[in-house]
Amino acid sequence: MKRVSTICPYCGTGCNIYLTSKNGRVVGVYPSRHNEINSAKLCVKGWNIPEFITHPDRLKKPLIRKNGELTECEWEEALAFSAQKLLEIKTKNSPDAIGVIGSARCTNEELYLAQKFARAAIGTNNIDHCARICHAPTVTGLIASLGSGGMTNPIHDIKNAKTIILIGGNPFEAHPIIAGHIIDAIDNGTELIVADPRRTRLCDFAAMHLQLNPGSDIALINAMAKVIIDENLTDQEFIKNNTEKYEEFKESFKDLSLEEAQFITGIDKEKIRLAARRYATQKPSSIIYTLGITEHYTGTANVRALANLTLLTGNIGKPGSGINPLRGQNNVQGGCDMGVAPFMLPGYKFISPLCGGNSDKKTIKKYEEVCRVPFPPQQGFMTPQMIEGALRGDIKAMWIMGEDLLTTEANAHKSQKALENLHFLIVSDLFLTPTAQRADVVFPACTFAEKEGTFTNTERRVQRIHKVIEPLGESKSDLEIISLLSSKMNYPMEYESAEEVFEEMKSLTPQYAGINYGRIESEGGIQWPCPREDSKGTPILHSEGIARGKGEFYVPEFLEPREIPDEKFPFYLSTGRILFHYNCGSMSGRTTRLAREFSENFVMINPEDARRFGIEEHEEAVVSTRRGEITVRAKITDETAPGLLWMPINFYKSRTNVLTNDAMDEKSGVSEVKVCAAAIKRSEK
Ligand code: SF4
């Protein structure tokens, strides 16, 4: 038996694990004891990692479409055909007729190469990844307000907070080990305030539950800011020394009424007042949020509204404080850091004035020197824009790496039409996902256990993953696949190792400049920014002043969700994740013990509504929106308030995103998957 230390490939918590292997198979998993994230603990997904790695469904040979069927072929044929098609499309149209989507399951090294492939081998900024459907507003919002888009404080620092506001997040299901840190903090006297339209599991441990109406976050947060200002609970010294635009901000709140906030949010105004007082006075106070804040067409404004609270009270840059987005996939933080986005280069170097950044000729010149080609001049398309572009016929080819777009993107039927409209589609993945089934070429990629590299977790900690077994069948790492295809396209990428890619990447990424593989191993991961080799990294952001110089107050305007219930669609539908599955379910859905707990999609409905619509527990019900309908079983529970339906997004065989709204936050490109209008009825079948 061989034992290798590595990192869990599911959520952004980045738990440290050991995998054991025998005869080329991963046979066991257990948690590492000596680390600050998950010391000796794992959640149920972590404990069940081994099965998907060598699951019989794994793709082991490349596939190419012949006579309408995906047929096994040799690597040489798949690579040569793909290179030829991409070069043809590039020459006949333009490099901007091609889009590339990287995967947050990939390593930093692979993500760095994905953006380099798009920009240097193809010549387009049409490069994106799944942050676009989760925390893109965190990047745009926090950079605009504070100058850095990362979680400000480490996971182990949660215990230092006296008050925690958990808003739009359900870590009990999506980040269970972090939920454990929150519960430990509560046991030590921390007060938890949960703001969520659902009565999630952590409400049982909370001092207050603010059960707001879906999409009314800004009304709630602004009302809290109003209380803090009116009752002189602000930190005037902090505001004076560290912020700008406070007077404008204060003035804009003059006429805001708590009665109106009560009407919009559905929360008693005295409860709002109490929550604001506790946050402002029981310091240090921390804000933790996830996709309930970001996945709205006002996602960036929602994030900035939360940043206002930290600036008003000086709850930033100190232990136990901060604004803490919990990132979803294992390496979505790395995807952002590596510049896998159409408007920024590695290290958050903005190539357009988005997010307050400026085109920087020196940065672009340095990038051109490293990549040895001219930089594509225009900002590229974000994923939803690529989908629109494919529908229009402007985007003719795409390479989707390790993403099941048809399961995870809002308004799935629209994405499906877009992919059908492409002239050429490449997908690399572990399994033949619904998206891969529509490809012209499928590259078999290998799992995290079959390669070397780094992941960056939600608290900006860069950690090493290690190869445990050889790649299954003929599968290859994404690093190898990207390098091979790029070389076939006359842009050679010849790297001896993942470490060599890391060294090149850090020359363009100031936050990673002082990090190397040796240091990561010996120091148990390093939290960026780590600009020099003698820097220890930065566990708490903004501790020596706000990264932006001065934190900027912003006046967020409350806007109703794009769709509100009406006669035809009388419910709000919200979506999210469940403990036993992850993202599109391609890995967790193929794990017997996880699939046994939840084997199929379902809809949560309040008992009162279920009675009204004649729906029984576990009975099939048809849920419909303006975009489509699906039939799922009903779960009757008072976790959802009357008037609210809730569904998980984790089932690729029954895709909730057929229903969701792709109304987009213009600043970040995120879709409003958290709220739309829906109807439900008993299934006639
Ligand atoms: Fe893996 Fe996240 Fe569970 Fe940790 S909390 S074991 S990283 S899924």
XYZ file of C-alpha atoms and ligand atoms in Angstrom:
693
model
C 0.000 0.000 0.000
C 1.246 3.464 -0.908
C 0.182 6.548 1.057
C 0.276 10.017 -0.519
C -0.790 13.386 0.906
C -3.021 15.526 -1.298
C -6.123 17.787 -1.266
C -9.844 16.946 -1.512
C -11.126 17.623 -5.048
C -14.665 18.631 -4.089
C -15.307 21.974 -2.393
C -13.173 25.073 -1.947
C -12.464 24.313 1.711
C -9.370 22.419 0.554
C -9.251 19.696 3.197
C -5.903 17.926 3.517
C -6.139 14.188 2.953
C -4.100 11.043 2.495
C -4.990 8.645 -0.281
C -3.825 5.065 -0.135
C -3.368 3.007 -3.275
C -2.720 -0.568 -4.221
C -2.135 -2.099 -7.671
C -2.946 1.154 -9.506
C -6.212 1.797 -7.643
C -7.004 4.302 -4.911
C -8.343 2.144 -2.100
C -8.602 4.445 0.889
C -8.816 8.014 2.173
C -8.339 9.631 5.549
C -7.871 13.187 6.797
C -4.554 14.750 7.702
C -4.312 15.657 11.385
C -1.777 18.409 11.204
C -3.343 21.324 9.362
C -5.418 24.377 10.217
C -8.323 23.567 7.912
C -9.720 20.129 8.707
C -7.457 18.667 11.378
C -8.492 14.986 11.399
C -11.965 15.638 9.940
C -13.643 15.164 6.565
C -17.202 15.524 5.320
C -19.092 12.652 3.735
C -17.888 13.565 0.226
C -14.276 13.553 1.377
C -14.647 10.142 3.028
C -15.996 8.742 -0.233
C -13.439 10.082 -2.696
C -11.884 6.823 -3.964
C -14.809 5.322 -5.887
C -15.157 7.845 -8.719
C -11.428 7.809 -9.483
C -11.479 4.355 -11.049
C -15.206 4.182 -11.819
C -15.953 2.011 -14.885
C -17.574 5.043 -16.601
C -14.208 6.890 -16.738
C -13.221 7.854 -20.263
C -10.056 5.955 -21.156
C -9.591 6.764 -24.828
C -10.242 9.868 -26.952
C -13.548 9.961 -28.837
C -14.242 11.493 -32.223
C -17.632 11.907 -33.922
C -17.927 9.744 -37.050
C -21.238 9.326 -38.887
C -22.964 11.046 -35.982
C -21.536 8.666 -33.332
C -18.762 9.268 -30.827
C -16.187 6.599 -31.628
C -12.936 5.678 -29.857
C -9.786 6.798 -31.646
C -6.075 7.317 -31.063
C -4.739 10.493 -29.429
C -2.888 11.455 -32.605
C -6.107 11.464 -34.645
C -8.101 13.395 -32.013
C -5.394 16.019 -31.560
C -4.604 16.442 -35.273
C -8.302 16.736 -36.186
C -8.971 19.244 -33.381
C -5.944 21.374 -34.277
C -6.909 21.377 -37.944
C -10.526 22.404 -37.208
C -9.527 25.180 -34.787
C -6.917 26.540 -37.213
C -9.440 26.449 -40.076
C -12.042 28.358 -38.023
C -9.436 30.846 -36.825
C -8.178 31.517 -40.388
C -11.593 31.612 -42.051
C -13.212 33.800 -39.378
C -11.041 35.216 -36.614
C -9.481 34.013 -33.352
C -12.502 35.556 -31.626
C -14.747 32.944 -33.272
C -13.338 30.467 -30.749
C -14.097 30.260 -27.007
C -12.314 28.327 -24.271
C -13.768 27.379 -20.890
C -11.342 26.156 -18.238
C -12.276 24.023 -15.252
C -12.144 24.917 -11.567
C -11.369 21.228 -10.950
C -8.033 21.716 -12.744
C -4.781 22.695 -11.040
C -3.438 26.243 -11.070
C -0.801 25.134 -13.552
C -3.458 23.760 -15.915
C -5.634 26.833 -15.559
C -2.662 29.066 -16.277
C -2.043 27.054 -19.457
C -5.741 27.183 -20.418
C -5.675 30.992 -20.508
C -2.289 30.945 -22.252
C -3.703 28.563 -24.871
C -6.634 30.918 -25.543
C -4.554 34.096 -25.611
C -1.332 32.897 -27.197
C -2.123 29.761 -29.237
C -5.506 30.987 -30.509
C -5.189 34.744 -30.028
C -8.429 35.532 -28.202
C -9.487 36.716 -24.760
C -12.581 34.473 -25.016
C -11.537 32.498 -21.949
C -13.630 31.919 -18.861
C -14.447 29.389 -16.152
C -17.172 28.521 -13.687
C -16.594 31.513 -11.380
C -19.011 33.076 -13.861
C -21.829 31.020 -12.346
C -20.805 31.479 -8.735
C -18.408 34.047 -7.290
C -17.731 36.399 -10.228
C -19.543 39.203 -8.303
C -17.157 38.598 -5.402
C -14.260 39.488 -7.687
C -15.944 42.515 -9.272
C -17.584 43.678 -6.018
C -14.770 43.227 -3.516
C -12.084 44.542 -5.862
C -14.152 47.683 -6.480
C -14.826 48.230 -2.768
C -11.621 46.943 -1.151
C -9.056 46.246 -3.879
C -8.893 42.470 -3.426
C -11.458 39.803 -4.342
C -10.471 37.083 -1.864
C -11.803 35.805 1.450
C -10.246 38.220 3.929
C -9.680 35.906 6.911
C -8.554 32.286 7.291
C -10.970 29.466 8.068
C -9.386 28.769 11.466
C -9.934 32.436 12.394
C -13.737 31.965 12.447
C -13.415 31.085 16.146
C -12.157 34.611 16.912
C -15.397 36.297 15.797
C -17.821 37.415 18.509
C -20.605 37.813 15.940
C -20.974 36.085 12.579
C -23.468 37.115 9.930
C -23.975 34.170 7.599
C -25.922 35.462 4.619
C -26.985 33.575 1.499
C -24.908 30.561 2.456
C -25.551 27.029 3.648
C -22.138 25.674 4.696
C -23.760 22.754 6.494
C -24.394 21.305 3.023
C -21.887 23.051 0.760
C -18.819 23.552 3.032
C -19.415 21.116 5.917
C -15.983 21.429 7.514
C -16.406 25.218 7.652
C -19.857 24.686 9.187
C -17.986 22.689 11.859
C -15.702 25.683 12.524
C -18.805 27.887 12.901
C -20.429 25.463 15.348
C -17.180 25.250 17.371
C -17.153 29.061 17.532
C -20.788 29.096 18.747
C -19.840 26.585 21.451
C -17.226 29.105 22.566
C -19.674 31.996 22.788
C -19.837 33.408 19.229
C -23.290 34.626 18.210
C -24.504 33.525 14.773
C -27.031 35.505 12.740
C -28.303 33.640 9.680
C -29.953 35.567 6.850
C -31.545 33.161 4.403
C -34.954 32.648 2.768
C -34.756 29.007 3.936
C -34.512 27.690 7.459
C -31.188 25.970 6.838
C -29.578 23.565 9.328
C -27.318 26.194 10.941
C -30.447 28.140 11.976
C -30.749 25.543 14.773
C -27.482 26.920 16.199
C -28.153 30.601 15.475
C -29.142 33.424 17.816
C -31.280 34.939 15.052
C -32.680 33.838 11.723
C -33.543 36.670 9.342
C -35.825 34.831 6.907
C -35.777 37.368 4.115
C -37.802 37.232 0.915
C -35.749 35.889 -2.017
C -33.717 38.608 -3.724
C -34.280 41.238 -1.010
C -30.665 41.160 0.294
C -29.846 44.773 -0.531
C -32.961 46.043 1.241
C -31.901 44.125 4.378
C -28.223 45.132 4.264
C -28.997 48.791 3.534
C -31.451 48.848 6.441
C -28.740 47.476 8.741
C -26.334 50.154 7.487
C -29.010 52.791 8.199
C -29.397 51.574 11.802
C -25.624 51.588 12.307
C -25.375 55.176 11.016
C -28.457 56.525 12.831
C -27.481 55.000 16.173
C -23.850 56.210 15.917
C -22.502 52.690 15.945
C -20.001 53.476 13.170
C -16.235 53.386 13.701
C -15.539 57.035 12.862
C -11.783 56.744 13.311
C -11.627 53.845 10.857
C -13.920 55.602 8.380
C -11.806 58.763 8.498
C -8.484 57.003 7.949
C -9.439 54.147 5.665
C -12.431 54.972 3.479
C -13.802 57.366 0.888
C -17.261 58.580 -0.206
C -18.690 58.161 3.306
C -20.557 61.479 3.331
C -22.292 60.700 0.016
C -23.145 57.255 1.320
C -24.561 58.599 4.579
C -26.575 61.249 2.762
C -28.134 58.648 0.455
C -29.503 56.780 3.479
C -31.245 59.817 4.956
C -34.701 58.931 3.680
C -34.406 55.161 3.850
C -37.173 53.765 6.015
C -37.050 50.600 8.101
C -40.785 50.164 7.522
C -40.125 49.887 3.794
C -37.251 47.460 4.432
C -39.647 45.396 6.549
C -42.183 45.373 3.706
C -39.576 44.334 1.092
C -37.698 41.753 3.149
C -40.587 40.351 5.180
C -38.466 40.727 8.358
C -39.747 42.644 11.365
C -37.916 45.988 11.529
C -37.026 45.491 15.187
C -35.285 42.254 14.263
C -33.292 44.085 11.586
C -32.380 46.743 14.153
C -31.228 44.126 16.646
C -29.091 42.292 14.060
C -27.427 45.571 13.024
C -26.683 46.497 16.635
C -25.174 43.116 17.363
C -22.978 43.190 14.247
C -21.760 46.709 15.010
C -21.190 46.350 18.748
C -20.294 42.707 19.504
C -16.933 42.971 17.785
C -14.996 41.538 16.077
C -17.731 40.601 13.639
C -17.347 38.531 10.547
C -19.521 38.275 7.446
C -19.622 34.917 5.670
C -21.538 34.577 2.420
C -21.865 32.348 -0.621
C -24.017 32.087 -3.698
C -27.250 33.363 -2.141
C -25.555 36.758 -2.345
C -23.767 36.442 -5.675
C -26.129 34.550 -7.979
C -28.459 37.466 -8.655
C -28.555 39.985 -11.438
C -27.626 42.452 -8.690
C -24.793 40.158 -7.515
C -22.007 42.756 -7.601
C -24.168 45.337 -5.793
C -25.089 42.701 -3.157
C -21.389 42.057 -2.451
C -20.633 45.777 -2.301
C -23.517 46.305 0.129
C -21.867 43.792 2.486
C -18.486 45.497 2.060
C -20.189 48.741 3.214
C -21.032 47.077 6.563
C -17.399 46.112 7.156
C -16.227 49.646 6.325
C -18.853 51.317 8.518
C -17.814 49.316 11.565
C -14.077 48.794 10.919
C -14.682 45.059 10.948
C -11.859 44.335 8.550
C -8.140 43.607 8.644
C -8.350 42.103 12.145
C -8.703 38.594 13.569
C -12.326 37.470 13.776
C -13.569 40.111 11.338
C -13.715 40.524 7.579
C -15.852 39.637 4.609
C -15.565 36.003 3.745
C -16.918 34.515 0.539
C -16.774 30.718 0.626
C -15.676 29.617 -2.831
C -17.470 26.665 -4.398
C -15.277 24.279 -6.387
C -11.912 23.058 -5.143
C -9.889 25.450 -7.302
C -12.257 28.191 -8.393
C -10.115 30.630 -6.390
C -7.143 29.483 -8.461
C -9.135 29.938 -11.666
C -9.618 33.620 -10.827
C -5.996 34.034 -9.676
C -4.739 32.499 -12.944
C -6.644 35.012 -15.096
C -9.075 32.489 -16.564
C -11.419 35.354 -17.377
C -11.919 37.459 -20.492
C -11.026 40.749 -18.841
C -8.019 39.986 -16.695
C -4.602 38.371 -16.852
C -3.032 36.201 -14.139
C -2.771 38.105 -10.866
C -5.894 40.280 -11.429
C -4.272 42.461 -14.084
C -7.287 44.010 -15.720
C -7.131 44.481 -19.446
C -10.199 46.707 -19.496
C -11.568 49.325 -17.144
C -13.849 46.690 -15.556
C -13.791 46.554 -11.751
C -11.958 49.850 -11.551
C -8.832 48.348 -13.167
C -6.999 49.972 -16.044
C -5.264 48.682 -19.118
C -1.652 48.496 -18.135
C 0.800 48.538 -21.052
C 3.740 47.395 -18.910
C 1.814 44.334 -17.692
C 0.722 43.428 -21.187
C 4.302 43.833 -22.482
C 5.577 41.490 -19.786
C 2.871 38.969 -20.666
C 3.843 39.239 -24.343
C 7.514 38.648 -23.495
C 6.718 35.496 -21.533
C 4.233 34.205 -24.122
C 6.284 35.372 -27.133
C 3.225 36.570 -29.121
C 1.275 39.833 -29.445
C -1.532 40.158 -26.940
C -5.110 39.946 -28.307
C -6.298 43.548 -28.175
C -9.959 43.266 -27.212
C -11.645 42.097 -24.084
C -13.203 38.673 -24.686
C -16.551 37.090 -23.994
C -17.688 35.783 -20.617
C -19.384 32.348 -20.705
C -22.960 33.696 -21.105
C -21.709 35.953 -23.905
C -20.067 32.957 -25.589
C -23.440 31.196 -25.389
C -25.169 34.222 -26.961
C -22.343 34.413 -29.534
C -22.820 30.756 -30.468
C -26.568 31.344 -30.900
C -25.847 34.316 -33.165
C -23.244 32.321 -35.084
C -20.305 34.545 -34.075
C -18.725 31.874 -31.872
C -18.110 28.863 -34.081
C -15.974 26.599 -31.925
C -15.487 25.965 -28.229
C -13.216 23.899 -26.040
C -14.896 23.123 -22.717
C -12.551 21.619 -20.151
C -14.090 19.669 -17.281
C -17.313 21.648 -17.144
C -20.764 20.236 -17.729
C -22.210 23.451 -19.044
C -25.555 21.865 -19.867
C -26.091 20.953 -16.216
C -24.535 23.913 -14.443
C -25.381 26.939 -16.627
C -28.667 28.818 -16.142
C -31.370 28.287 -18.766
C -29.975 24.932 -19.923
C -32.146 24.655 -23.053
C -30.612 27.875 -24.325
C -27.066 26.562 -23.695
C -28.029 23.364 -25.490
C -29.204 25.282 -28.571
C -25.971 27.288 -28.466
C -23.779 24.169 -28.390
C -25.830 22.633 -31.213
C -25.173 25.734 -33.270
C -21.383 25.415 -33.008
C -19.376 24.169 -35.976
C -16.941 22.396 -33.685
C -16.977 21.433 -30.003
C -14.171 19.836 -27.978
C -14.825 18.637 -24.428
C -12.230 17.242 -22.037
C -13.639 15.441 -19.021
C -13.486 12.404 -16.775
C -16.909 11.146 -17.847
C -19.252 11.431 -20.824
C -21.346 14.236 -19.315
C -24.426 15.667 -21.079
C -22.113 18.360 -22.494
C -19.461 15.845 -23.620
C -22.184 13.813 -25.369
C -22.659 16.731 -27.769
C -18.963 17.157 -28.591
C -17.189 16.453 -31.864
C -14.049 15.413 -30.022
C -13.769 14.248 -26.391
C -10.383 14.150 -24.658
C -10.214 11.784 -21.663
C -8.786 13.796 -18.779
C -7.443 12.321 -15.568
C -8.412 13.044 -11.966
C -6.570 15.012 -9.286
C -5.166 11.689 -7.998
C -3.312 11.086 -11.243
C -1.316 14.312 -11.451
C 0.920 16.847 -9.717
C 0.198 20.524 -9.171
C -1.422 23.045 -6.833
C -4.940 24.070 -5.815
C -5.781 27.353 -4.081
C -8.568 27.012 -1.539
C -11.215 29.513 -0.512
C -8.951 31.241 2.041
C -6.287 31.860 -0.692
C -4.099 29.013 0.544
C -1.961 27.503 -2.206
C -1.599 23.766 -1.535
C 0.119 20.856 -3.300
C -1.628 17.892 -4.831
C 0.356 14.741 -5.558
C 0.104 11.913 -8.011
C -1.161 8.762 -6.303
C -1.705 6.443 -9.283
C -0.848 6.504 -12.986
C -3.534 7.950 -15.318
C -6.278 5.430 -16.000
C -6.261 3.910 -19.504
C -5.067 6.497 -21.990
C -6.358 9.486 -20.022
C -3.999 12.422 -19.617
C -3.691 15.418 -17.327
C -5.141 18.669 -18.665
C -1.621 20.077 -18.555
C -0.530 17.433 -21.051
C -3.665 17.750 -23.203
C -3.365 21.539 -23.474
C 0.369 21.318 -24.256
C -0.153 18.664 -26.938
C -2.977 20.485 -28.693
C -1.170 23.795 -28.485
C 1.966 22.314 -30.020
C -0.143 20.838 -32.844
C -1.461 24.353 -33.444
C 2.059 25.650 -34.029
C 2.371 27.202 -30.584
C 4.679 24.741 -28.802
C 4.201 24.284 -25.082
C 6.976 22.065 -23.837
C 7.084 21.775 -20.074
C 9.023 19.119 -18.203
C 6.783 19.315 -15.131
C 3.918 21.113 -13.391
C 6.556 22.875 -11.300
C 8.062 24.446 -14.417
C 4.620 25.845 -15.333
C 4.209 27.151 -11.761
C 7.526 28.988 -12.003
C 6.472 30.665 -15.273
C 3.030 31.504 -13.878
C 4.406 33.193 -10.776
C 6.607 35.468 -12.888
C 3.317 37.018 -14.101
C 1.333 36.719 -10.866
C 2.671 39.018 -8.122
C 0.471 37.406 -5.442
C 2.289 34.083 -6.021
C 5.798 35.498 -6.634
C 7.290 34.322 -3.327
C 5.743 30.844 -3.414
C 7.510 27.712 -4.617
C 6.787 23.984 -4.381
C 9.367 23.480 -1.611
C 7.850 26.199 0.556
C 4.302 24.925 0.060
C 5.376 21.478 1.272
C 7.356 22.681 4.275
C 4.929 25.406 5.386
C 1.673 23.465 4.893
C 0.386 25.810 2.179
C 0.849 29.548 1.794
C -1.893 32.181 1.674
C -1.414 34.801 -1.027
C -0.392 37.582 -1.407
C 3.127 36.301 -0.906
C 5.132 38.731 -3.017
C 8.660 37.686 -1.965
C 10.458 34.540 -0.868
C 10.987 36.073 2.582
C 7.249 36.815 2.962
C 5.218 34.413 5.107
C 2.095 35.011 3.038
C -0.986 36.888 4.206
C -3.526 35.079 6.392
C -5.559 38.284 6.941
C -6.085 40.720 4.087
C -6.168 44.510 4.651
C -4.389 44.258 8.007
C -1.902 46.924 6.953
C -4.467 49.163 5.295
C -7.156 48.501 2.726
C -5.599 46.939 -0.403
C -7.323 49.523 -2.590
C -5.754 52.370 -0.613
C -9.111 53.521 0.737
C -12.209 51.360 0.973
C -14.922 52.848 -1.216
C -18.480 53.211 0.047
C -21.012 52.439 -2.649
C -24.738 53.134 -2.684
C -26.457 49.914 -3.759
C -29.972 50.314 -5.061
C -32.554 47.674 -4.211
C -34.049 46.210 -7.387
C -36.651 43.476 -7.424
C -35.622 40.088 -8.859
C -36.017 39.999 -12.629
C -38.992 37.678 -12.278
C -41.524 37.995 -9.528
C -44.418 35.571 -8.941
C -47.642 36.175 -10.867
C -50.846 34.283 -11.583
C -49.221 31.820 -13.990
C -46.012 31.305 -12.002
C -47.087 31.925 -8.380
C -43.921 30.719 -6.595
C -40.355 31.850 -6.202
C -37.930 29.080 -7.160
C -34.502 29.066 -5.565
C -31.686 26.566 -6.081
C -28.579 25.350 -4.267
C -26.416 22.415 -3.232
C -26.846 19.382 -1.025
C -24.369 17.692 1.300
C -24.126 14.408 -0.561
C -23.429 15.759 -4.049
C -21.189 18.211 -5.736
C -21.812 20.586 -8.608
C -23.068 18.690 -11.702
C -22.834 15.378 -9.810
C -20.522 13.729 -12.343
C -18.201 12.508 -9.545
C -20.517 12.326 -6.506
C -23.342 10.810 -8.596
C -21.015 7.904 -9.413
C -20.218 7.231 -5.759
C -22.470 4.488 -4.374
C -22.754 5.748 -0.796
C -23.465 9.339 -1.874
C -25.924 8.374 -4.610
C -27.689 6.065 -2.131
C -28.543 9.038 0.120
C -29.925 11.164 -2.728
C -30.292 9.311 -5.985
C -32.524 11.753 -7.824
C -33.571 15.375 -8.063
C -36.376 16.746 -5.869
C -38.281 19.910 -5.054
C -38.769 21.248 -1.527
C -42.209 22.709 -0.858
C -43.800 24.102 2.292
C -46.568 21.892 3.835
C -49.150 24.681 3.420
C -48.417 24.981 -0.323
C -48.292 21.200 -0.760
C -51.788 20.955 0.752
C -53.068 23.763 -1.454
C -51.768 22.076 -4.608
C -52.709 18.524 -3.542
C -49.081 17.339 -3.552
C -48.091 14.422 -1.323
C -44.669 13.625 0.130
C -42.411 11.833 -2.372
C -45.055 12.137 -5.107
C -43.982 13.304 -8.573
C -44.619 16.968 -9.297
C -44.050 19.060 -12.405
C -42.103 22.259 -11.775
C -42.193 24.796 -14.594
C -40.867 28.256 -15.373
C -40.887 30.445 -18.481
C -37.932 28.378 -19.779
C -39.024 24.778 -19.327
C -40.355 22.120 -16.993
C -39.110 19.009 -15.210
C -40.775 16.283 -13.191
C -39.254 15.531 -9.793
C -40.343 14.106 -6.445
C -41.712 16.440 -3.789
C -40.102 16.837 -0.373
C -42.555 18.546 1.956
C -40.761 20.595 4.591
C -41.049 23.835 6.496
C -37.388 24.536 5.658
C -38.866 26.519 2.775
C -41.268 29.332 3.568
C -44.744 29.378 1.988
C -44.483 30.644 -1.579
C -40.926 29.329 -2.062
C -39.806 26.201 -3.927
C -36.225 25.001 -3.633
C -34.291 22.548 -5.794
C -30.696 21.254 -5.842
C -28.548 21.694 -8.952
C -26.567 18.480 -8.551
C -28.314 15.988 -10.827
C -27.136 15.737 -14.412
C -29.945 13.286 -15.235
C -32.606 15.821 -14.177
C -31.264 19.308 -14.697
C -32.720 22.010 -12.464
C -31.042 24.617 -14.639
C -33.563 23.895 -17.379
C -35.750 26.127 -15.185
C -33.431 28.897 -13.974
C -33.190 32.434 -15.248
C -30.123 33.590 -17.186
C -30.819 37.300 -16.515
C -27.278 38.581 -16.087
C -25.474 40.905 -13.708
C -23.878 43.213 -16.281
C -20.814 43.856 -14.130
C -19.848 40.270 -13.371
C -21.713 38.121 -15.915
C -23.324 35.934 -13.228
C -26.847 34.675 -13.917
C -29.787 35.009 -11.550
C -30.020 31.286 -10.781
C -31.045 31.957 -7.172
C -34.475 33.301 -7.933
C -37.123 33.099 -10.627
C -40.885 32.688 -10.873
C -42.179 29.112 -11.052
C -45.302 26.960 -10.972
C -45.846 23.481 -9.544
C -48.543 20.852 -10.063
C -49.069 17.147 -9.378
C -47.743 14.980 -12.137
C -50.576 13.356 -14.130
C -48.460 10.243 -14.774
Fe -13.808 17.868 0.682
Fe -15.064 20.177 1.124
Fe -15.815 17.980 2.400
Fe -13.492 19.123 2.970
S -15.528 20.031 3.311
S -13.881 16.940 2.728
S -12.860 19.887 0.945
S -15.947 18.354 0.204
